[in-house]
Coordinates of C-alpha atoms and ligand atoms in Angstrom, one line a residue:
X1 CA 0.0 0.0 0.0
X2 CA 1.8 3.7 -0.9
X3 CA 1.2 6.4 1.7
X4 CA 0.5 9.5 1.4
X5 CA 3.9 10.4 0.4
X6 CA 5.5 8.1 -1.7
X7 CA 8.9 6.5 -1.0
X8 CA 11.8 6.5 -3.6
X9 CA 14.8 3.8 -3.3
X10 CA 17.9 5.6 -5.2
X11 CA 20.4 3.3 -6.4
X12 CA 23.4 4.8 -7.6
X13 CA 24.8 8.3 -7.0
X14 CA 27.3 9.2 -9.9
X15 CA 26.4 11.3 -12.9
X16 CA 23.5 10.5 -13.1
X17 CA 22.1 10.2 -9.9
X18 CA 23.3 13.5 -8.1
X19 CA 21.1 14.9 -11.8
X20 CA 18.3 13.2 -10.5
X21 CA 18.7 13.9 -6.9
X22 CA 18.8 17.1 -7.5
X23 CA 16.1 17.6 -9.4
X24 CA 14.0 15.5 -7.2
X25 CA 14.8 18.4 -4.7
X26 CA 15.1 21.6 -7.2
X27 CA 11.3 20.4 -8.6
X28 CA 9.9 18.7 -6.1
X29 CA 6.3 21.1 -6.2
X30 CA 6.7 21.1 -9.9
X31 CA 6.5 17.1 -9.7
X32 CA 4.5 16.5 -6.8
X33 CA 1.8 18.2 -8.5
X34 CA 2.0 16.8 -11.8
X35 CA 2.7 13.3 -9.9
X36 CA -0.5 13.9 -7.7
X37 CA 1.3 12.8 -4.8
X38 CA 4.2 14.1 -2.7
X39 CA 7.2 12.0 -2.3
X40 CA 10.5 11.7 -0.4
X41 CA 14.2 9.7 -1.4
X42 CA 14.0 7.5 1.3
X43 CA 17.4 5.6 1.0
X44 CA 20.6 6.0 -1.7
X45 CA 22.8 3.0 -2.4
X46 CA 26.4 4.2 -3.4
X47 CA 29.2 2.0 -3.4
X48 CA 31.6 3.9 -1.3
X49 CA 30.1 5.2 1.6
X50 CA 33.6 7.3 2.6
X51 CA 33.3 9.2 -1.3
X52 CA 33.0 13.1 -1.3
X53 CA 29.0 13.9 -2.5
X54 CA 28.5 17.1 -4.9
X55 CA 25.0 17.0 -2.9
X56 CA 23.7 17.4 1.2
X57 CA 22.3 14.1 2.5
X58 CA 20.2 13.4 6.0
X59 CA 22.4 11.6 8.0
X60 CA 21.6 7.9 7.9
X61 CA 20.0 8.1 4.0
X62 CA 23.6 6.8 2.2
X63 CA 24.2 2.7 2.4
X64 CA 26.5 0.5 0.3
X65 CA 24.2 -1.9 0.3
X66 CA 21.3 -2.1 -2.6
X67 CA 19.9 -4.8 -0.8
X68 CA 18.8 -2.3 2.0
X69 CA 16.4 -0.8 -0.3
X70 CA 14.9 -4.0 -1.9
X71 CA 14.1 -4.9 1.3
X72 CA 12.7 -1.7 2.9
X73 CA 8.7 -2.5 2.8
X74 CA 8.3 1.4 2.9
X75 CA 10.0 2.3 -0.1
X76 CA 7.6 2.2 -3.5
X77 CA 9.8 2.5 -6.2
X78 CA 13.7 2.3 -7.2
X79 CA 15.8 4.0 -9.8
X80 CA 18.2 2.0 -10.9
X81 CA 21.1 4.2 -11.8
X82 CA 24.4 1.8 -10.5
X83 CA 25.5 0.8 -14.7
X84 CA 26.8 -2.6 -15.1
X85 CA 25.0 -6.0 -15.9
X86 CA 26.1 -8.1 -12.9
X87 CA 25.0 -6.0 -9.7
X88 CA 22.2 -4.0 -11.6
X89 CA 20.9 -7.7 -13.0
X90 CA 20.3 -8.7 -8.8
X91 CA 19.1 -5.8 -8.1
X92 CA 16.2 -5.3 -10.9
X93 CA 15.1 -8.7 -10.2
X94 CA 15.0 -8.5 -6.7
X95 CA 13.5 -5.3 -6.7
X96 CA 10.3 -6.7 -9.5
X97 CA 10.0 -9.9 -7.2
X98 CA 9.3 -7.6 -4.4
X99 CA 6.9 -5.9 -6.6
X100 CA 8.5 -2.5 -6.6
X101 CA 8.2 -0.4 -9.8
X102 CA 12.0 -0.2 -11.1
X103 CA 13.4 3.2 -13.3
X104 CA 16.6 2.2 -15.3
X105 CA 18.5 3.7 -17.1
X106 CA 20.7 0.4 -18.3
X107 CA 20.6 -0.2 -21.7
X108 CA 23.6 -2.6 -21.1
X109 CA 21.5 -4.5 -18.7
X110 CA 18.4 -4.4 -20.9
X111 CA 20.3 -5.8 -23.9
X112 CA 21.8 -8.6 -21.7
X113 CA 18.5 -9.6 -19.9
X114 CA 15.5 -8.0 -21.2
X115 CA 14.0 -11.0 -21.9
X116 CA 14.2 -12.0 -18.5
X117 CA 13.4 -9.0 -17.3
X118 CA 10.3 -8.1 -19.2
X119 CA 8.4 -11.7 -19.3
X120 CA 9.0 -11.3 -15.0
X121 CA 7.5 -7.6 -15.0
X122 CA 4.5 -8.9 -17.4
X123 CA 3.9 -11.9 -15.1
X124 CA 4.2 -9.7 -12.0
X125 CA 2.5 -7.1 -13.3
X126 CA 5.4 -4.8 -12.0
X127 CA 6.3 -2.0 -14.3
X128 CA 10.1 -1.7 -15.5
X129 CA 10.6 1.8 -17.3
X130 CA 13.8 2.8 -19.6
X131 CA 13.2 5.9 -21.0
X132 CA 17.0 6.8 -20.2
X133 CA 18.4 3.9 -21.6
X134 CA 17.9 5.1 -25.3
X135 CA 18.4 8.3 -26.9
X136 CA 19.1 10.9 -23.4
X137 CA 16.9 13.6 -23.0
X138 CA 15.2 12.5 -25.9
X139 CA 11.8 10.7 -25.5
X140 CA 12.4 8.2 -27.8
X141 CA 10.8 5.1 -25.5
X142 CA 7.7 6.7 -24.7
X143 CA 7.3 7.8 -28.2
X144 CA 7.7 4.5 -30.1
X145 CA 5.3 2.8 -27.0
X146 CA 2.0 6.3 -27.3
X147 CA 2.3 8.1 -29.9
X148 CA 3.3 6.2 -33.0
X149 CA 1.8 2.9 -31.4
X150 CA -0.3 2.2 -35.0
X151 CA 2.5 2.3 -37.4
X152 CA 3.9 -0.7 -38.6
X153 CA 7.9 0.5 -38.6
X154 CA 9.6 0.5 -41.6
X155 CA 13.1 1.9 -40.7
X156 CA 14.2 3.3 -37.6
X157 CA 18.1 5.1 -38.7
X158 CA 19.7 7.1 -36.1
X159 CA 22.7 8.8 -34.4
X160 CA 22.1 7.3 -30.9
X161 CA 25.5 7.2 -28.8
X162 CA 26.7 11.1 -27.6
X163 CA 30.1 9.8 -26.7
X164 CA 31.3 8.8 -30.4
X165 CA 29.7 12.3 -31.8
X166 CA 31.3 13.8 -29.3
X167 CA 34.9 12.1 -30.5
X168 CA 33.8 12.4 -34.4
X169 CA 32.5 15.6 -34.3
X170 CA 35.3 17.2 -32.4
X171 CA 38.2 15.4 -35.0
X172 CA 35.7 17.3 -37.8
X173 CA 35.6 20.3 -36.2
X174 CA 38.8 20.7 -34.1
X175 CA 41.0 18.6 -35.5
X176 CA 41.2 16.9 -32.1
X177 CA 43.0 13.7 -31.6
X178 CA 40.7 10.7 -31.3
X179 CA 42.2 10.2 -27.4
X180 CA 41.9 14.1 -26.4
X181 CA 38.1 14.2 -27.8
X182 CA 37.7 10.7 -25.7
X183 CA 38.6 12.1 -22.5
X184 CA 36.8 15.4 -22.6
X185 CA 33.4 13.3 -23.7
X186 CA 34.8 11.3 -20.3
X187 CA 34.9 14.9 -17.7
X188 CA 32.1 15.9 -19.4
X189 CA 29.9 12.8 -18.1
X190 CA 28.9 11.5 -21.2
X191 CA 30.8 8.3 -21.5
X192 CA 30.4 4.9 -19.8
X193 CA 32.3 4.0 -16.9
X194 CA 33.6 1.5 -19.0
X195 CA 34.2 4.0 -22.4
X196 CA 35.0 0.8 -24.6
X197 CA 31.5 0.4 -25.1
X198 CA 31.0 4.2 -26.6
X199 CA 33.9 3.7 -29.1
X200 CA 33.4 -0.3 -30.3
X201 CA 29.5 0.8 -31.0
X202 CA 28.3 -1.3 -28.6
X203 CA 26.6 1.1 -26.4
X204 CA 25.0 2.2 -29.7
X205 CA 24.3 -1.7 -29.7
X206 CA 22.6 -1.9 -27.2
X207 CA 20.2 1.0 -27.5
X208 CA 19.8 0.0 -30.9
X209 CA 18.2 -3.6 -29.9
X210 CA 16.1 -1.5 -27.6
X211 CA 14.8 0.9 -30.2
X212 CA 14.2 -2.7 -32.1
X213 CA 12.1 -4.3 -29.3
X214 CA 10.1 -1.2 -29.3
X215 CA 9.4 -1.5 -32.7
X216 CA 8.9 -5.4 -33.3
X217 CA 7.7 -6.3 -30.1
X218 CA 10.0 -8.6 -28.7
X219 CA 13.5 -8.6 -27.2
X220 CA 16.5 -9.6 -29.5
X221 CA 19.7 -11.1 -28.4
X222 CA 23.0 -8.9 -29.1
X223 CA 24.7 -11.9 -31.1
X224 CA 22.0 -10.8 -33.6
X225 CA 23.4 -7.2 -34.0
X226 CA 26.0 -6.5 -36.6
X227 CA 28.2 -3.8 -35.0
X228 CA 31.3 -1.5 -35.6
X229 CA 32.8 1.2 -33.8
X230 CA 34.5 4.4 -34.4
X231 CA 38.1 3.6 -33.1
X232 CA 39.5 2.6 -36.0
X233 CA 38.9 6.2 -38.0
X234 CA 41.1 7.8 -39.4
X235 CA 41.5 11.4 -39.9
X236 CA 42.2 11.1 -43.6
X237 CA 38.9 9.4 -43.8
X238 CA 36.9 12.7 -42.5
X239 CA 38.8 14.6 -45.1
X240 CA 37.7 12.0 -48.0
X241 CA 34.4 12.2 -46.3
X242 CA 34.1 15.7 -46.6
X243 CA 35.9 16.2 -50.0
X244 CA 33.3 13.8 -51.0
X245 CA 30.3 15.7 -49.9
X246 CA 30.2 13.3 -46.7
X247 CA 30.1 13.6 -42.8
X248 CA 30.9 10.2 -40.8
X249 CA 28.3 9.2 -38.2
X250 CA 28.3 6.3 -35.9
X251 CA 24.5 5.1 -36.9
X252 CA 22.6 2.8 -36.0
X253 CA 20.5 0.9 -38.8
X254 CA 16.8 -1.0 -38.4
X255 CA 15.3 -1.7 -41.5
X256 CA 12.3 -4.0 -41.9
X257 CA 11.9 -6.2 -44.9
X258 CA 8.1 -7.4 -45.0
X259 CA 9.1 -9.4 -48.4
X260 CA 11.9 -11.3 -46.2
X261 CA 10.5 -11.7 -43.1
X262 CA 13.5 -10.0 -41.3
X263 CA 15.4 -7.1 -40.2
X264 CA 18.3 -5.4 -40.7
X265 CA 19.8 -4.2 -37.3
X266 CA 23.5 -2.7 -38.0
X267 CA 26.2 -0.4 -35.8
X268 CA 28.9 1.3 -38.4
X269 CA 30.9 3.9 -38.9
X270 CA 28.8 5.5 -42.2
X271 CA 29.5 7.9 -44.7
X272 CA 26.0 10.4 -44.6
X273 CA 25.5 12.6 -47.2
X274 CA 26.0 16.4 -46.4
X275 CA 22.8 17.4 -47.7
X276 CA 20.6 14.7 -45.0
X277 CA 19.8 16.3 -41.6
X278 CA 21.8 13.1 -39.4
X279 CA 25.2 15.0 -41.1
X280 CA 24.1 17.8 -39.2
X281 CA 23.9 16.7 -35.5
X282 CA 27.0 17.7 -33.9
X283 CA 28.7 17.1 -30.1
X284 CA 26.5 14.8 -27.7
X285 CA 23.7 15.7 -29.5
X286 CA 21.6 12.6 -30.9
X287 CA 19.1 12.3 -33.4
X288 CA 16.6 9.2 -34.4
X289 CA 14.9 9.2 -37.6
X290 CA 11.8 6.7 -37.5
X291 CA 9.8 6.0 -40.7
X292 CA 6.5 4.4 -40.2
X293 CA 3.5 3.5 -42.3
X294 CA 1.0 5.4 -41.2
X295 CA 3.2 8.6 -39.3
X296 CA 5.6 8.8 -42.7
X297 CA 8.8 10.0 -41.6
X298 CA 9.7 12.0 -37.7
X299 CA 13.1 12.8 -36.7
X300 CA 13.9 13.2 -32.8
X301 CA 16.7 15.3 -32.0
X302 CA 18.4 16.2 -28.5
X303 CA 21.3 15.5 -26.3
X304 CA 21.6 12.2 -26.6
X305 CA 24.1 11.7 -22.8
X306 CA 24.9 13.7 -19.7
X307 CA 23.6 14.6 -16.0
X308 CA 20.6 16.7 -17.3
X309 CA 19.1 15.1 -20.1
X310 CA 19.3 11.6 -18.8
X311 CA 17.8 13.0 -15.4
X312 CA 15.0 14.8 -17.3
X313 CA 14.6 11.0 -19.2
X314 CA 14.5 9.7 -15.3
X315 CA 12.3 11.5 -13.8
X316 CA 9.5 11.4 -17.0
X317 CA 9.3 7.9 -15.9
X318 CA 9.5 8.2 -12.0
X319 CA 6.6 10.4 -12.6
X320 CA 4.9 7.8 -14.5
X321 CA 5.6 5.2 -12.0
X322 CA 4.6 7.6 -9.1
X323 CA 0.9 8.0 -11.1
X324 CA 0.5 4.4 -12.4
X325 CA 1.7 2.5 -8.9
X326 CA -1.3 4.0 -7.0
X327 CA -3.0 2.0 -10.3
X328 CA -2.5 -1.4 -9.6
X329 CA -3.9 -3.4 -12.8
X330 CA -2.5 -1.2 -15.2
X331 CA 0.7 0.2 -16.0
X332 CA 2.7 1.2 -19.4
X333 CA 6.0 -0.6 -19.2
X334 CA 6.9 -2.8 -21.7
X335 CA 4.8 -5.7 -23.0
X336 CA 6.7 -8.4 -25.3
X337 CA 3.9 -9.1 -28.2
X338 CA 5.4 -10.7 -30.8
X339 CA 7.7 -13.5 -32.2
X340 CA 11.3 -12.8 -32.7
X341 CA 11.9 -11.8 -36.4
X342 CA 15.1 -13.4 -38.2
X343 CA 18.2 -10.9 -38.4
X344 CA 19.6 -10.5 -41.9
X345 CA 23.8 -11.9 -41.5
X346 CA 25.7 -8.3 -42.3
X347 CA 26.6 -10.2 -45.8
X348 CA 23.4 -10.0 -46.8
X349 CA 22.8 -6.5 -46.4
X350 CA 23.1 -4.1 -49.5
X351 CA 24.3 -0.5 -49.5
X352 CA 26.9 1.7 -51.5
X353 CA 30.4 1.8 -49.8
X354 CA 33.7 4.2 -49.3
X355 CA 36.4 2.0 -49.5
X356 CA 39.8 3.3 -48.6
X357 CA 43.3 1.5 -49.9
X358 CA 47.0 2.4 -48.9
X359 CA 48.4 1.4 -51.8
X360 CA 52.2 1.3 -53.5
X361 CA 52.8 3.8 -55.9
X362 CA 53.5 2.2 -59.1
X363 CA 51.3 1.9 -62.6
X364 CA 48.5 -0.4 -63.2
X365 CA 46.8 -0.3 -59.2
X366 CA 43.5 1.4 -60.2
X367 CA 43.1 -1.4 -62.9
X368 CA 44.1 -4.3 -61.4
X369 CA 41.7 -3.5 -58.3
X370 CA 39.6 -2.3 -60.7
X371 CA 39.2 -5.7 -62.5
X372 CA 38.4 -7.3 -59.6
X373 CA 35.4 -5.5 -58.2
X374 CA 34.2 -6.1 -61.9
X375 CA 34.9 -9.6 -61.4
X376 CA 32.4 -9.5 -58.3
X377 CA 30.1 -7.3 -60.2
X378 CA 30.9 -4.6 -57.8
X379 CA 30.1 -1.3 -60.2
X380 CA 32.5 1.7 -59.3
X381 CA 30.7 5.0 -59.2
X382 CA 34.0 7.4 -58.5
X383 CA 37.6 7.1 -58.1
X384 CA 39.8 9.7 -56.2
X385 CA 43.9 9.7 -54.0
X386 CA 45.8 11.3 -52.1
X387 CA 49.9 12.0 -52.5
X388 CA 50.7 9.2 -49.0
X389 CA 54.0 9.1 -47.4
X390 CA 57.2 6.9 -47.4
X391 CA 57.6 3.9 -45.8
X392 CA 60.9 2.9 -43.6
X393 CA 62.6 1.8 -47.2
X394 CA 61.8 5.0 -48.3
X395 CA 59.2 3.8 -50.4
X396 CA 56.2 5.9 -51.7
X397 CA 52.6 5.0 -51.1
X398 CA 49.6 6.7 -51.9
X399 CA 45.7 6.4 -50.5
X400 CA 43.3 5.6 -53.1
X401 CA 39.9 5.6 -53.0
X402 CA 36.2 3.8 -54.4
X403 CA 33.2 5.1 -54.0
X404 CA 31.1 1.9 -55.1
X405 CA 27.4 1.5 -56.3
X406 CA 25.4 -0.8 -54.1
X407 CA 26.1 -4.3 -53.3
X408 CA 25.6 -7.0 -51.5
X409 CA 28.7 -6.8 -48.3
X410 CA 29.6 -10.9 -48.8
X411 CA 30.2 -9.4 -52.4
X412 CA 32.1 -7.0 -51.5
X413 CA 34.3 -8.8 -48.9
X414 CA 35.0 -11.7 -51.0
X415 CA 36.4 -9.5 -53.6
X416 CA 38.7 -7.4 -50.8
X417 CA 40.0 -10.6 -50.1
X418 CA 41.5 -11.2 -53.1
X419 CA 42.3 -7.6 -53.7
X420 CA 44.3 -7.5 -50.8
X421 CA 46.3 -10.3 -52.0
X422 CA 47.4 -7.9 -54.6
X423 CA 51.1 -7.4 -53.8
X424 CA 50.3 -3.4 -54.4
X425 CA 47.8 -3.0 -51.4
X426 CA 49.5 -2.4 -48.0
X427 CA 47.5 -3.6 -44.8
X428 CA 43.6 -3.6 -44.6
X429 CA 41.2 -0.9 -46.8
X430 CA 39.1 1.0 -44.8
X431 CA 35.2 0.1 -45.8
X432 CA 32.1 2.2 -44.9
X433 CA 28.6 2.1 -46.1
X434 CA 27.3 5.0 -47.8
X435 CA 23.9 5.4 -46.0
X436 CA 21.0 6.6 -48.0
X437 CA 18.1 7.9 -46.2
X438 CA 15.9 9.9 -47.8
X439 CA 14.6 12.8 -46.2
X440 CA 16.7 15.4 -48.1
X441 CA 19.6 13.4 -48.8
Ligands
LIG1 P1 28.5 6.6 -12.7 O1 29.6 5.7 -12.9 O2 28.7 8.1 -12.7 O3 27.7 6.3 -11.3 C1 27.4 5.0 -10.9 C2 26.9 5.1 -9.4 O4 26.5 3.9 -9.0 C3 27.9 5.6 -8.4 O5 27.3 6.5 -7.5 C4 28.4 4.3 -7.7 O6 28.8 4.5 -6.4 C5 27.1 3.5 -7.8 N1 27.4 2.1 -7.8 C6 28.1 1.4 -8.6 N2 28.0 0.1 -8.3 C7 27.2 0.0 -7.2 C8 26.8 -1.1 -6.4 N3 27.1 -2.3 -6.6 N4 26.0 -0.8 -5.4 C9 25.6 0.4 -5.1 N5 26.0 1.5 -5.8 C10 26.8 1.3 -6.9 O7 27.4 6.3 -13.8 P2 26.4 7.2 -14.6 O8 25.6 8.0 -13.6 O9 27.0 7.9 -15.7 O10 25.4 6.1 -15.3 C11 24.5 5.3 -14.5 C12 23.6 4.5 -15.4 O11 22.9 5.4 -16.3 C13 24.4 3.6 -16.3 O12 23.6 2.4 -16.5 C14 24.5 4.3 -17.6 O13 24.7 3.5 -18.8 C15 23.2 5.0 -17.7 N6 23.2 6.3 -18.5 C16 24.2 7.2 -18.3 C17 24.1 8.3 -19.1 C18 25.2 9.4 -19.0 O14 25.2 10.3 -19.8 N7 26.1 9.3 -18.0 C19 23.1 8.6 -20.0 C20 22.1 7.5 -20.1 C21 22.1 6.4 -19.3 P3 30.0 5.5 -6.0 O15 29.6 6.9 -6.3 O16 30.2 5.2 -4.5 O17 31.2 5.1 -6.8
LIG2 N1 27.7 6.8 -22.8 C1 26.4 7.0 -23.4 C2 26.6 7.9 -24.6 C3 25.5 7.7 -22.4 O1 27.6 8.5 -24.8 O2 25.6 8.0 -25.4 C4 24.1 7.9 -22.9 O3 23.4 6.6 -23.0

């Protein structure tokens, strides 16, 4: 039964916690009337208990034990805000099982065990809400769940990890090293505790089987994603990009193809044309681009990491929670509905592609490499170089370019494969789809 004030369970008091403790605070009236009810953070679970706190506490609020607040028969609800998959995994299960409403904000967890997760808050009837996990600020869960609920989704396409356009915009812009544009995303709050996951596009992943499950109506397992990050760009790619009428975005692809029976779901490094409104979204800022049947196409843009947004992401669904848990047989968190959809393998996916050689700098290269995309019917739409430099035999190389129509990527592998057994190309090309979107593009 919830009292007359309702009783949160905090877990977690890092980034994005102190956001939402502080706003808890800043806009309590503000939420307490919009809530209908008033409310008070009963206890906060950190894990060391002896760390300096950017915010006042009552004495006796703080403990390093999560369990304290699963168990507390007072409290109502918990935000989940502790990141990981291990910990945060116990906790969110204990915490439905007890039949407290849980906020996260995990999409790492969510990815892992969503399936879990959701088939126990359906039979509970215990609400888990993610609005944070996906997107920032931007009300992307909530969105795909209300408003667009009776379009069948064609394609959701989208810039949805503020850490890596952080990095990529910030080597556009500034010229910035990839490691100096890392660690300001880092003091700026936007990466992970574990920033791998921003740069090797799993965080991007994750969100993006998210977004999926939203759309299709049942939880997919990673292994099903196809995924790339950003830490293998190189500088001389953003200029090609850009001399090529080009920005490079981390994006996240979901395509649905009815005559198949699948879906695409793809992380990578793309090449988006100038002219499309994704080229434009710069810093943390995310955007997700969602093409339905009915709706047509919708583009949600906003800072897609950090304190404030995420906490604004929070607290929408802590004031959901606080409205729906005084409703017992109803509540709007997720409900798996459908069957899970077959993934396309990445070589079966078809898009144009930027392929990047190093390449020795003698006659014939261009039309011996040439010859063999022909030989895998790979039609070449451009060609362009770049003057290199020498090796340590004092040696000249040069970059050298295609810009390649669509095809099928097992094509287009099989024939770098044999191209790279060329004795002119040096190391591995650099390959990334040209994405086309409409929408301007
Ligand atoms: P931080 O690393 O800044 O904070 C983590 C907090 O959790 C810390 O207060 C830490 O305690 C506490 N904690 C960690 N493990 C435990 C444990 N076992 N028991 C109790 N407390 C624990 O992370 P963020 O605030 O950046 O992120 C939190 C979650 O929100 C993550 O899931 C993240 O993916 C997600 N998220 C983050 C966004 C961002 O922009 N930062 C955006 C969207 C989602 P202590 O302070 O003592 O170390
Ligand atoms: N590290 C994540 C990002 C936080 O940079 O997008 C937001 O989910």
């Amino acid at each position: 039964m919830i009292g007359d004030r309702l009783q949160i369970g905090l877990a977690g008091l890092g980034t994005v916690g102190t956001g939402v403790y502080e706003a808890l605070l800043r806009n309590r009236s503000l939420l307490e009337a919009r809530a209908q009810i008033s409310y008070e953070v009963r206890r906060i679970a950190v894990r060391d208990l002896g760390k300096p706190r950017e915010v006042a506490l009552e004495p006796g609020v703080l403990t390093d034990d999560w369990r304290d607040l699963v168990e507390d028969e007072k409290i109502d609800i918990i935000i989940e805000l502790i990141g990981g998959t291990r910990e945060a995994h116990e906790l969110v299960l204990a915490a439905l099982k007890a039949g407290k409403p849980v906020v996260t904000g995990n999409k790492a967890l969510l990815a892992e065990h969503g399936s879990e997760l959701f088939r126990l808050s359906q039979e509970r009837g215990v609400p888990l809400y993610f609005e944070a996990s996906c997107g920032g600020g931007i009300p992307i869960v909530q969105s795909l769940q209300t408003s667009l609920i009776c379009n069948r989704v064609d394609s959701i396409v989208g810039i949805i990890n503020g850490t890596s356009n952080y990095i990529l915009t910030a080597m556009e812009k500034k010229g910035l090293p990839f490691h100096e544009a890392l660690e300001e995303a880092r003091m700026l709050g936007y990466a992970e505790a574990d920033p791998t996951l921003d740069i090797n596009g799993w965080d991007a992943a994750h969100k993006a089987l998210i977004l999926a499950m939203l759309a299709y109506g049942t939880p997919l397992s990673p292994d099903k994603v196809a995924v790339r990050g950003i830490e293998s760009i190189d500088p001389v790619d953003i200029q090609f990009a850009q001399q090529l009428g080009y920005t490079i975005k981390l994006l996240v692809v979901i395509k649905r193809h009815a005559n198949q029976k699948a879906l695409e779901l793809r992380v990578q490094p793309s090449f988006v044309p100038q002219t499309h409104l994704l080229s434009k979204v710069e810093g943390v800022f995310n955007a997700i681009a969602v093409s339905g049947d009915i709706v047509g196409e919708t583009i949600f843009y906003g800072r897609g990491a950090g304190k404030n947004p995420t906490t604004s992401a929070v607290l929408g669904d802590v004031v959901l929670a606080m409205r729906e848990c005084r409703l017992p047989d109803y509540h709007t968190g997720f409900h798996p509905y459908a069957e899970a959809m077959r993934v396309l393998p990445a070589q079966e996916t078809v898009t144009p592609y930027y392929v990047r050689f190093r390449v020795k700098d003698c006659h014939g290269v261009i039309a011996a490499i040439s010859a063999l995309f022909a030989r895998y019917d790979i039609g070449i739409s451009a060609i362009t170089s770049r003057d290199g430099a020498d090796d340590e035999e004092g040696k000249h190389w040069n970059y050298l370019v295609f810009m390649l129509y669509e095809c099928n990527f097992g094509q287009l592998e099989s024939s770098l494969a044999e191209i790279q057994r060329l004795g002119t190309v040096l190391g591995e090309p650099m390959v990334l789809s040209i994405e086309r979107m409409g929408m301007n593009d």
